[in-house]
Amino acid sequence: MPQLPDLPFGVDYRAVGVFLLAVLVAVIQQFFADWIKAQLARLWGLVAGRRRGIRADEWRRYRAWVARTYNRMELGFVRDVSVTLDEVYVPLEYEQDGRRVDVYRDVQDRRRTVILGAAGAGKSMLLRHSMVRWAAAPERFERVPVLVELARSNRDGRTIRQLITEALGRLDDEPDGRRRHRRARPLVADAAQVVEVALASGRLCVFLDGLDEVVTERRGAVAEEIKEFAERHSTTQIVVTCRDAVYDGDLRPVFDREIRVAGFDDAGIRHFLRLWFTRRDAGGAEHHAPGRERDEASADSRHVVEQLLAELRSSPTVMRLARSPLMLTMITTLYEADAGAGPMLTNSRAEFYQQAVEHLLRRDRDLGRHRNLARYQAGHKLMALRAIALAAQGGRSQGTDRRVIGEAEVYAELARILPRFRLAEEHLPRMVDEIVERSGLLIRIDDNNLLYEFAHLTLQEYLAAVELADDPDRLLGLYRENPSRWRETVKLWCAGANRDASGVVRQIFGGDGRDRLLALECVAEARQLDENLASTIVDSHVRLLGTPAADKHLVLAALGAVAGNSGPFGQRLFDSLARQARSGGSVAEDAVVALAESRRREAIELLSEMAVRVPAARAALRATGELAIPTLAARAGAGSVAAVDDLAAIGTPPPRSPWRNSCGPGTGRLPYARRGGWPPWSTRRTSRTNCAPSTPRRRRRRPWPPGRRG
């Protein structure tokens, strides 16, 4: 047998072998560790699934629970009223390069996404509807979704994994008629082990809702935990929602995809109203009525939609309110609940909340039901709600802020004000019960732990602002301690009637960039403000046009809101923006966006003139929605192909729009034959109508959890 030659420096072959083996192991760990781990986890999932007996009935139970729980939406604005999400949901969109993109379709194929938006923008509804779509056809999806409310971590600091386990392992609350005398069972038995296997194999899609609702002292730690969780489970899809005013890149660079939800455009508002006011026909007696009666019901619904749209368009300020899904839901809910009182539309967000809250507190008395149902005066209940809201917002104890408030704290707040009403202490639980049961503004969310929360965080912020109406110094102190928590409350405070907000706004304007932006937003909201101060604030932000300023989209929206006011100050700002829009360059690109945000008729006319030669003006004109239809119709009638495309991008025109007949085929005035079809609005995003499911996969995926399908 030939002898191996000696190696230099007296190195032994065994040492070389050990070294090469170590290098090979290092290479495998570096490049193949995740793949090997995934394969082993998948194999273990099959084995563990059979060992622990993941059954098809558990699978069906979770599906049924998701469909039952997330497809019904209780409306906190009117007691005992709920809707089916499938009946009224309008897909959310974001704007990119002058066009609107469906958020759901963008997110579903991305591994890490942060969805940002204002209060009431529909972020939570997007996640709920995603759960419902999965439950309707789980075989079309690769992953199983789990919805986690991050505010739940405020109670005892539970980890992300524990919250996921809790979501899958909660007790099934199937209807009593079906459960009969059976004990409630968990949706998924041994949820902790199932979560471990599912995370390792990448079979979960985790929705983390409401990073902004985590208490401030824990938000940084929770953000770090989310990033570590995402890095540890690289194959798990994760979507996080947060208010844009609170988010400061907390999850970067692990979450590099950030989407800002756009408000409803005109077609979205119309679509929502049509779904809302026709949903009763699908399940009510009209569904079985003769054709003539169904046609009459449909005609009535169309009339209501057009009537409400006309009132919304009567003021740019009101229309801006309606672009928020939350505000539009409140408008339609209250309009439908008490149509005789009108839609309760005002030019102020704070005034609308005031009317809505008073309506809900006085409804039983107005309907003559107060003797049996409403024992306490509406004014007394409003004072109680204001005190509870301030405590829940974090206004009683320093360093705290939360959505959920315990019953002991609720009683403590009421005990402070009951002597003013000359009521004994035994009225405490009765008043709380009446507020919960009759108004729907405060909700009891946990009977075992006696926990409460407001129907929506925005209502809590508004009521806290009302409670601080006569204490601006305290409001400023709370804002300085926790700016992100009190930002909306400050704006709602400034929007209050019969209140000069100059002192508060002046002090806020002296802060950093985020504070100065808040001051500009307060200029748009405030009913009374020193004009010189307002000019200083607005001018400082106008100078940012054309520069890469932080939160530019919020700056432009606020400038547009100020320019949309009909007074002399709004007119001066509008004229300034119009001059800068004509100047060209990057300044003009920002100015046309602010003009579009104003929603003024003069802005539409100016943008229409510029749209032919300035792409940014054309995109801004499209963003104004149906307000641009008369102007675009005139251009289309003059032979503009671009105007036809713009009309198609905007969507369905009003049913009795005057240009419907004057610009249709056969008039010889529209270049419709050169486009793909007519009418132009027929090309509107069809996904809005039925929320089409995601594109089917090329091959059928093995269902998760592992186990026999039943």
XYZ file of C-alpha atoms in Angstrom:
710
model
C 0.000 0.000 0.000
C 1.572 3.332 -1.043
C 2.547 5.705 1.730
C 1.040 9.223 1.801
C 3.686 11.927 1.546
C 4.524 13.851 4.657
C 2.849 17.226 5.013
C 4.980 20.325 5.575
C 5.601 21.711 9.035
C 4.880 18.299 10.543
C 1.113 18.665 10.143
C -0.811 15.424 10.677
C -3.448 14.206 8.186
C -5.918 13.685 11.024
C -5.626 17.335 11.996
C -6.274 18.355 8.374
C -9.356 16.120 8.297
C -10.705 17.638 11.486
C -10.096 21.123 10.075
C -11.870 20.369 6.779
C -14.782 18.783 8.637
C -15.099 21.898 10.785
C -15.103 24.085 7.661
C -17.793 21.890 6.068
C -19.967 22.080 9.183
C -19.557 25.871 9.262
C -20.562 26.152 5.597
C -23.627 23.967 6.172
C -24.634 26.044 9.194
C -24.141 29.258 7.267
C -26.007 28.399 4.085
C -28.254 25.398 4.772
C -29.222 25.674 8.467
C -32.609 27.318 7.838
C -33.471 24.810 5.112
C -32.500 21.824 7.290
C -34.414 23.267 10.254
C -37.506 23.772 8.108
C -37.357 20.226 6.746
C -36.869 18.734 10.211
C -39.682 20.903 11.571
C -41.958 19.800 8.751
C -41.131 16.168 9.460
C -41.635 16.724 13.179
C -44.936 18.428 12.412
C -46.184 15.314 10.674
C -45.008 13.077 13.502
C -46.109 15.391 16.301
C -49.431 16.027 14.616
C -50.222 12.351 14.621
C -48.808 11.884 18.129
C -50.899 14.645 19.665
C -53.917 13.936 17.466
C -54.604 17.140 15.554
C -58.045 16.258 14.313
C -60.113 17.563 11.470
C -62.821 18.685 13.913
C -60.349 21.106 15.561
C -59.502 22.444 12.153
C -63.172 22.981 11.326
C -63.832 24.467 14.771
C -61.168 27.164 14.312
C -62.464 27.977 10.819
C -66.036 28.280 12.068
C -64.965 30.426 15.022
C -63.035 32.815 12.762
C -65.982 33.178 10.368
C -68.450 33.630 13.227
C -66.346 36.049 15.268
C -64.728 38.319 12.717
C -67.532 38.537 10.168
C -69.936 40.140 12.643
C -69.115 43.718 13.518
C -70.844 45.261 16.500
C -71.370 48.993 16.066
C -70.601 50.809 19.285
C -72.365 53.891 17.992
C -75.877 52.392 18.096
C -76.902 49.813 20.661
C -77.785 46.301 19.445
C -76.848 47.056 15.836
C -74.331 44.890 14.022
C -73.437 44.285 10.408
C -71.854 41.478 8.463
C -68.411 42.532 7.342
C -68.792 40.813 3.978
C -71.848 42.964 3.239
C -70.261 46.380 3.754
C -66.494 45.984 3.484
C -64.726 48.147 0.899
C -61.071 47.222 0.265
C -58.478 49.662 1.559
C -56.008 51.208 -0.835
C -52.780 53.175 -0.766
C -51.492 55.691 -3.271
C -48.414 55.062 -5.383
C -47.268 57.227 -8.295
C -50.699 58.787 -8.695
C -52.624 55.511 -8.720
C -54.410 53.565 -5.997
C -53.306 50.044 -5.095
C -55.290 47.435 -3.122
C -53.560 46.983 0.250
C -54.686 43.371 0.657
C -53.306 42.271 -2.695
C -50.003 43.997 -1.985
C -49.588 42.537 1.486
C -50.559 38.912 0.853
C -47.332 38.009 -0.950
C -44.924 39.912 1.333
C -43.223 38.404 4.355
C -42.976 41.555 6.522
C -45.319 44.556 6.358
C -46.246 47.502 8.578
C -49.642 49.059 7.749
C -49.902 52.680 8.846
C -52.885 55.000 8.918
C -54.791 57.569 10.904
C -57.281 56.769 13.643
C -60.289 55.059 12.102
C -58.561 54.405 8.763
C -59.741 50.769 8.759
C -56.494 48.997 9.641
C -58.118 46.585 12.088
C -61.026 45.935 9.709
C -58.515 44.985 7.008
C -57.081 42.285 9.281
C -60.533 41.056 10.323
C -61.656 40.814 6.717
C -58.463 38.961 5.819
C -59.344 36.398 8.490
C -62.864 36.054 7.048
C -61.543 35.548 3.519
C -59.272 32.783 4.747
C -62.115 31.047 6.628
C -64.263 31.088 3.483
C -61.680 29.186 1.403
C -58.646 28.064 3.440
C -57.493 25.680 0.721
C -56.518 28.713 -1.372
C -53.985 29.919 1.174
C -50.567 28.613 2.137
C -50.713 29.847 5.733
C -53.182 29.911 8.614
C -53.831 33.453 9.923
C -53.931 34.350 13.616
C -55.094 37.790 14.772
C -53.408 39.144 17.907
C -54.423 42.397 19.607
C -51.184 43.849 20.947
C -53.065 45.845 23.588
C -53.591 42.531 25.414
C -49.900 42.562 26.314
C -50.544 45.613 28.516
C -52.157 43.534 31.261
C -49.372 41.190 32.284
C -46.606 41.594 29.714
C -47.406 38.463 27.721
C -45.020 37.632 24.871
C -45.941 37.438 21.197
C -45.780 33.640 21.283
C -48.042 33.531 24.341
C -50.576 35.808 22.648
C -50.605 33.576 19.562
C -51.049 30.496 21.730
C -53.882 32.194 23.589
C -55.601 33.089 20.299
C -55.532 29.491 19.047
C -56.280 27.922 22.414
C -59.208 30.067 23.521
C -62.478 28.326 24.347
C -64.962 27.815 21.551
C -68.005 30.046 22.028
C -70.274 28.226 19.597
C -73.982 29.098 19.888
C -75.739 27.628 22.921
C -78.254 25.813 20.737
C -75.499 23.807 19.121
C -73.395 23.308 22.243
C -76.321 22.150 24.380
C -74.831 20.701 27.566
C -71.295 20.090 26.313
C -68.417 21.757 28.084
C -66.679 24.475 26.106
C -63.604 23.114 24.344
C -60.496 24.952 23.147
C -60.380 25.749 19.461
C -57.094 23.855 19.166
C -56.023 21.406 21.862
C -52.414 21.693 23.045
C -52.117 25.045 21.303
C -48.589 25.688 22.601
C -47.185 22.660 20.761
C -49.189 23.459 17.633
C -47.804 27.010 17.616
C -44.244 25.733 18.007
C -44.602 23.361 15.060
C -46.432 25.903 12.901
C -43.871 28.635 13.491
C -40.982 26.311 12.713
C -42.583 25.178 9.461
C -43.677 28.664 8.331
C -47.376 27.740 8.288
C -48.637 30.766 10.241
C -49.549 34.277 9.158
C -49.474 36.459 12.283
C -51.508 39.693 12.331
C -50.281 41.994 15.131
C -52.922 44.690 15.483
C -52.406 48.042 17.208
C -48.766 48.694 18.083
C -49.891 52.221 18.999
C -52.245 50.770 21.640
C -49.380 49.293 23.650
C -48.657 51.455 26.689
C -45.808 53.882 26.087
C -43.451 52.454 28.671
C -43.692 49.025 27.022
C -43.975 49.994 23.336
C -40.222 50.058 22.722
C -39.749 46.648 24.334
C -42.684 45.183 22.390
C -41.258 46.550 19.126
C -37.906 44.896 19.876
C -39.682 41.650 20.720
C -41.564 41.771 17.406
C -38.292 42.231 15.522
C -36.623 39.373 17.389
C -39.679 37.187 16.817
C -39.587 37.970 13.085
C -35.874 37.174 12.823
C -36.262 33.937 14.779
C -39.170 32.756 12.604
C -38.016 33.932 9.203
C -40.568 31.866 7.242
C -43.598 33.193 9.160
C -45.575 35.987 7.514
C -46.121 38.937 9.880
C -48.272 42.045 9.411
C -48.265 44.866 12.002
C -50.685 47.816 12.163
C -50.004 51.160 13.829
C -51.167 54.763 13.712
C -48.892 56.752 11.412
C -48.563 59.646 13.872
C -47.122 57.245 16.469
C -44.864 55.095 14.286
C -41.277 56.309 14.017
C -39.655 53.445 12.162
C -39.709 51.317 15.320
C -39.595 48.010 13.398
C -36.939 48.893 10.839
C -34.869 47.366 9.289
C -36.515 43.984 9.923
C -39.808 45.363 8.579
C -38.758 47.365 5.550
C -42.160 47.455 3.823
C -44.407 50.255 5.108
C -47.826 51.028 3.596
C -49.842 54.130 4.437
C -53.553 53.545 4.019
C -55.311 56.179 1.920
C -58.740 57.464 2.838
C -61.734 56.489 0.741
C -61.881 58.222 -2.605
C -65.260 59.284 -3.988
C -65.863 55.927 -5.639
C -65.036 54.188 -2.351
C -67.496 56.362 -0.428
C -70.210 55.697 -2.993
C -69.483 51.970 -2.955
C -69.654 51.827 0.847
C -72.947 53.731 0.949
C -74.448 51.518 -1.739
C -73.455 48.374 0.155
C -74.679 49.795 3.460
C -78.125 50.905 2.345
C -78.809 47.840 0.189
C -77.576 45.190 2.644
C -81.071 44.882 4.173
C -82.556 43.902 0.806
C -80.384 40.797 0.669
C -81.643 39.315 3.915
C -84.955 40.976 4.577
C -88.453 40.559 3.297
C -87.603 42.496 0.153
C -85.484 39.579 -0.972
C -88.602 37.460 -1.406
C -90.834 40.262 -2.652
C -92.084 40.522 -6.233
C -89.826 42.151 -8.775
C -91.653 45.480 -8.676
C -91.258 45.789 -4.898
C -87.581 44.874 -5.114
C -87.088 47.533 -7.779
C -88.816 50.102 -5.567
C -86.622 49.142 -2.601
C -83.526 49.407 -4.778
C -84.652 52.792 -6.073
C -85.204 53.981 -2.500
C -81.684 52.868 -1.569
C -80.211 54.714 -4.539
C -82.145 57.827 -3.561
C -80.793 57.686 0.005
C -77.234 57.204 -1.275
C -77.496 60.187 -3.618
C -79.112 62.324 -0.921
C -76.375 61.566 1.590
C -73.639 62.043 -1.022
C -75.055 65.458 -1.877
C -74.910 66.480 1.777
C -71.356 65.187 2.091
C -70.273 67.169 -0.956
C -71.873 70.347 0.369
C -68.713 71.056 2.366
C -65.080 70.043 1.719
C -64.612 69.671 5.478
C -67.489 67.214 5.755
C -66.208 65.270 2.762
C -62.777 64.977 4.389
C -64.442 63.492 7.469
C -66.249 60.916 5.318
C -62.985 59.675 3.793
C -62.272 57.962 7.099
C -64.002 54.540 7.235
C -64.750 55.072 10.927
C -66.362 58.469 10.392
C -68.318 57.259 7.357
C -69.582 54.273 9.355
C -70.712 56.601 12.146
C -72.439 58.909 9.671
C -74.353 56.109 7.968
C -75.165 54.307 11.229
C -76.667 57.386 12.851
C -78.386 58.441 9.641
C -80.049 55.039 9.346
C -80.908 54.785 13.047
C -82.671 58.133 13.151
C -83.254 59.355 9.622
C -85.800 61.860 10.841
C -83.107 63.779 12.676
C -80.989 64.032 9.541
C -77.447 62.856 8.954
C -76.058 65.038 11.752
C -73.333 66.418 9.484
C -71.196 69.327 10.674
C -68.006 71.012 9.534
C -66.097 69.893 12.617
C -64.973 66.471 13.714
C -65.359 67.449 17.371
C -68.893 68.748 16.782
C -69.820 65.525 15.019
C -68.566 63.446 17.960
C -70.501 65.719 20.309
C -73.737 65.229 18.388
C -73.164 61.482 18.067
C -72.471 60.996 21.790
C -75.437 63.138 22.831
C -77.681 61.273 20.393
C -76.697 57.910 21.855
C -77.150 59.069 25.447
C -80.550 60.706 24.820
C -81.975 58.180 22.375
C -84.105 56.232 24.906
C -85.528 59.452 26.317
C -86.245 60.861 22.847
C -88.094 57.656 21.926
C -90.183 57.724 25.098
C -88.493 54.687 26.628
C -86.695 56.472 29.446
C -89.028 55.429 32.275
C -88.135 51.766 31.941
C -84.663 51.921 30.416
C -83.013 55.269 31.133
C -83.082 56.166 34.798
C -80.186 58.629 34.769
C -79.948 61.940 32.987
C -77.917 62.065 29.784
C -75.837 64.940 31.143
C -74.849 62.928 34.214
C -73.862 59.928 32.098
C -71.823 62.196 29.830
C -69.899 63.558 32.813
C -69.245 60.002 33.962
C -67.978 58.974 30.525
C -65.681 62.004 30.369
C -64.097 61.106 33.696
C -63.688 57.448 32.713
C -62.178 58.428 29.348
C -59.584 60.676 30.958
C -58.577 57.897 33.349
C -58.367 55.328 30.551
C -56.339 57.761 28.446
C -53.800 58.037 31.268
C -54.746 61.418 32.644
C -55.033 60.460 36.309
C -51.690 58.797 37.028
C -48.375 59.749 35.486
C -46.693 57.307 33.132
C -49.766 55.225 32.295
C -51.877 54.970 29.180
C -54.099 52.139 28.055
C -57.305 51.168 26.307
C -58.633 48.883 29.039
C -59.751 50.134 32.442
C -60.761 48.024 35.433
C -64.107 48.207 37.192
C -62.493 49.470 40.395
C -61.081 52.461 38.512
C -64.428 53.082 36.810
C -66.167 53.128 40.185
C -63.458 55.390 41.622
C -64.022 57.937 38.851
C -67.777 57.864 39.322
C -67.402 58.185 43.091
C -65.673 61.540 42.504
C -68.615 62.994 40.600
C -71.685 61.292 42.135
C -71.951 63.864 44.947
C -72.539 66.534 42.272
C -75.639 64.598 41.192
C -76.810 64.055 44.793
C -76.763 60.311 44.233
C -75.826 57.689 46.816
C -73.011 55.199 46.262
C -75.396 52.337 45.460
C -76.091 54.076 42.128
C -72.542 53.366 40.922
C -73.118 49.893 39.420
C -76.563 50.869 38.106
C -75.232 53.882 36.225
C -72.352 51.855 34.762
C -74.762 49.139 33.637
C -77.047 51.691 31.998
C -74.140 53.322 30.142
C -72.904 49.944 28.913
C -76.288 48.478 28.026
C -78.070 51.494 26.552
C -75.445 53.719 24.885
C -72.847 51.257 23.608
C -70.146 53.885 24.135
C -68.492 51.873 26.910
C -68.113 48.127 26.453
C -67.629 45.438 29.102
C -65.000 43.196 27.490
C -64.234 40.742 30.286
C -66.880 39.784 32.843
C -64.435 37.632 34.808
C -61.812 40.337 35.282
C -64.347 43.201 35.197
C -62.646 45.144 32.405
C -64.062 47.902 30.192
C -63.032 49.847 27.103
C -64.569 52.462 24.816
C -66.170 51.393 21.549
C -63.330 53.081 19.680
C -60.156 54.788 20.826
C -61.172 57.981 19.015
C -64.274 58.301 21.209
C -62.093 57.930 24.288
C -59.764 60.661 22.995
C -62.666 62.998 22.260
C -64.267 62.544 25.691
C -60.890 63.068 27.381
C -60.529 66.333 25.431
C -63.962 67.461 26.639
C -63.018 66.648 30.237
C -59.908 68.845 29.882
C -61.818 71.699 28.227
C -61.065 74.158 31.048
C -57.585 72.881 31.865
C -55.218 73.615 28.933
C -52.133 73.559 31.156
C -52.873 70.014 32.222
C -53.481 69.017 28.595
C -50.085 70.428 27.606
C -48.406 68.632 30.485
C -49.927 65.314 29.463
C -48.931 65.905 25.836
C -45.322 66.687 26.744
C -45.129 63.555 28.848
C -46.532 61.334 26.092
C -46.863 63.120 22.708
C -47.998 60.135 20.663
C -50.753 59.243 23.131
C -52.235 62.729 23.423
C -51.790 63.984 19.851
C -55.375 63.304 18.714
C -56.763 64.582 22.011
C -54.951 67.900 21.506
C -56.446 68.281 18.001
C -59.941 67.484 19.268
C -59.473 69.935 22.150
C -58.539 72.698 19.699
C -61.592 71.871 17.583
C -63.964 72.579 20.461
C -66.436 75.407 19.959
C -66.189 78.654 21.985
C -62.544 77.997 22.828
C -59.495 80.069 21.870
C -56.752 77.539 21.154
C -53.997 80.129 20.566
C -52.133 79.557 23.836
C -51.972 75.782 23.466
C -51.041 75.886 19.770
C -48.332 78.517 20.353
C -46.596 76.392 22.967
C -46.805 73.254 20.829
C -45.372 75.113 17.812
C -42.255 75.871 19.855
C -41.289 72.176 19.919
C -39.657 69.831 17.409
C -40.764 68.882 13.879
C -43.547 66.560 15.064
C -44.833 69.291 17.391
C -44.831 71.882 14.592
C -46.767 69.477 12.368
C -49.336 69.044 15.150
C -49.612 72.841 15.381
C -50.404 72.971 11.644
C -53.042 70.245 12.047
C -54.533 72.261 14.918
C -54.784 75.305 12.621
C -56.984 73.185 10.340
C -59.126 71.957 13.268
C -59.335 75.015 15.556
C -62.486 77.138 15.623
C -60.750 80.129 17.277
C -57.072 80.939 16.703
C -54.955 84.086 16.549
C -54.542 84.904 12.842
C -50.916 86.053 13.142
C -50.009 82.799 14.877
C -51.826 80.797 12.213
C -49.957 82.683 9.461
C -46.609 81.988 11.107
C -47.354 78.276 11.412
C -48.671 77.924 7.867
C -45.824 79.940 6.300
C -43.223 77.795 8.053
C -44.715 74.688 6.449
C -45.247 76.256 3.030
C -41.471 76.783 2.967
C -41.075 72.992 3.216
C -42.649 72.474 -0.211
C -40.168 70.849 -2.560
C -37.898 69.680 0.268
C -37.514 66.121 1.614
C -39.290 66.920 4.881
C -40.371 64.209 7.303
C -44.061 63.236 7.219
C -44.508 65.204 3.981
C -47.845 63.524 3.217
C -49.248 64.735 6.550
C -47.931 68.268 5.945
C -49.574 68.454 2.506
C -52.858 67.060 3.843
C -52.912 69.653 6.638
C -52.084 72.516 4.247
C -54.900 71.345 1.987
C -57.319 71.238 4.919
C -56.450 74.840 5.838
C -56.727 75.981 2.200
C -60.117 74.276 1.976
C -61.616 76.634 4.566
C -63.884 79.223 2.990
C -62.683 82.183 5.075
C -60.145 84.866 4.101
C -57.238 82.978 5.667
C -57.987 79.823 3.693
C -58.326 81.883 0.501
C -54.909 83.515 0.996
C -53.247 80.129 1.465
C -55.065 78.769 -1.574
C -53.813 81.675 -3.715
C -50.263 81.102 -2.467
C -50.402 77.390 -3.313
C -51.824 78.183 -6.755
C -48.905 80.523 -7.510
C -46.388 77.905 -6.425
C -48.142 75.209 -8.460
C -47.568 77.292 -11.598
C -43.893 77.880 -10.774
C -42.738 74.399 -11.809
C -40.198 72.050 -10.239
C -40.421 70.042 -7.027
C -42.215 72.880 -5.227
C -45.018 72.725 -7.785
C -45.311 68.943 -7.399
C -46.028 69.355 -3.677
C -48.278 72.378 -4.217
C -50.645 70.533 -6.586
C -51.064 67.751 -4.007
C -52.007 70.308 -1.333
C -54.435 71.964 -3.758
C -56.096 68.619 -4.450
C -56.425 68.049 -0.695
C -58.367 71.326 -0.414
C -61.192 69.861 -2.585
C -62.136 73.365 -3.761
C -63.774 73.904 -7.138
C -61.097 76.473 -8.044
C -58.459 73.833 -7.354
C -60.173 71.393 -9.715
C -60.221 73.988 -12.495
C -56.552 74.890 -12.003
C -55.424 71.265 -11.895
C -57.435 70.564 -15.026
C -55.625 73.354 -16.881
C -52.238 72.056 -15.741
C -52.976 68.343 -16.214
C -52.226 68.417 -19.949
C -48.571 69.350 -19.425
C -47.822 68.492 -15.767
C -48.047 64.771 -14.787
C -48.178 65.627 -11.067
C -51.218 67.845 -11.657
C -52.946 65.054 -13.559
C -52.350 62.601 -10.705
C -53.613 65.181 -8.192
C -56.705 65.814 -10.321
C -57.525 62.108 -10.311
C -57.163 62.090 -6.524
C -60.022 64.585 -6.161
C -62.448 61.877 -7.314
C -65.941 62.686 -8.527
C -65.427 66.403 -7.947
C -63.341 66.385 -11.121
C -65.962 64.655 -13.289
C -67.648 67.773 -14.782
C -64.279 69.280 -15.696
C -62.934 66.030 -17.102
C -66.156 65.417 -19.005
C -65.798 68.767 -20.743
C -62.218 67.932 -21.726
C -63.269 64.473 -22.887
C -66.045 65.996 -24.965
C -63.442 68.217 -26.600
C -61.539 65.122 -27.726
C -59.063 64.476 -24.894
C -58.155 60.787 -24.682
C -56.294 61.450 -21.427
C -59.510 62.783 -19.883
C -61.301 59.538 -20.789
C -58.580 57.581 -18.988
C -58.871 59.886 -15.986
C -62.636 59.341 -15.859
C -62.067 55.595 -15.920
C -59.574 55.884 -13.058
C -61.989 57.903 -10.921
C -64.845 55.409 -11.182
C -68.626 55.451 -11.324
C -70.192 58.885 -11.901
C -73.403 60.009 -10.252
C -76.437 58.284 -11.798
C -77.925 61.564 -13.040
C -74.660 63.247 -13.969
C -75.362 65.635 -16.848
C -72.503 64.363 -18.955
C -73.778 60.777 -18.997
C -76.047 61.446 -21.959
C -74.050 64.224 -23.581
C -70.795 62.319 -23.749
C -71.849 58.769 -24.544
C -71.374 56.779 -27.703
C -73.026 58.167 -30.761
C -72.648 61.841 -29.887
C -69.522 62.097 -31.961
C -67.773 64.018 -29.217
C -65.855 61.390 -27.281
C -62.906 59.364 -28.560
C -64.296 56.251 -26.887
C -63.592 54.061 -29.899
C -59.878 54.499 -29.346
C -60.038 53.036 -25.819
C -60.574 49.481 -24.676
C -64.293 49.997 -23.979
C -67.109 52.281 -23.055
C -68.342 53.656 -20.751
C -65.015 54.711 -19.208
C -66.147 54.001 -15.647
C -66.674 50.342 -16.555
C -62.947 49.763 -16.064
C -63.081 50.736 -12.406
C -61.355 48.399 -9.977
C -63.567 45.329 -10.020
C -62.034 43.951 -6.845
C -64.220 46.386 -4.938
C -67.398 44.607 -5.810
C -66.780 41.224 -4.361
C -63.333 41.268 -2.757
C -62.027 38.596 -5.108
C -59.881 35.992 -3.383
C -56.205 35.791 -4.024
C -54.942 34.259 -7.217
C -55.169 30.456 -6.996
C -51.888 28.672 -6.493
C -50.478 26.618 -9.314
C -50.776 23.480 -7.301
C -52.925 22.484 -4.367
C -51.096 22.911 -1.076
C -51.229 20.385 1.701
C -53.576 21.787 4.339
C -52.313 22.798 7.753
C -52.495 21.631 10.522
C -51.060 18.263 9.484
C -53.497 15.433 9.798
C -56.345 13.726 8.030
C -58.933 15.964 6.416
C -62.450 15.226 7.496
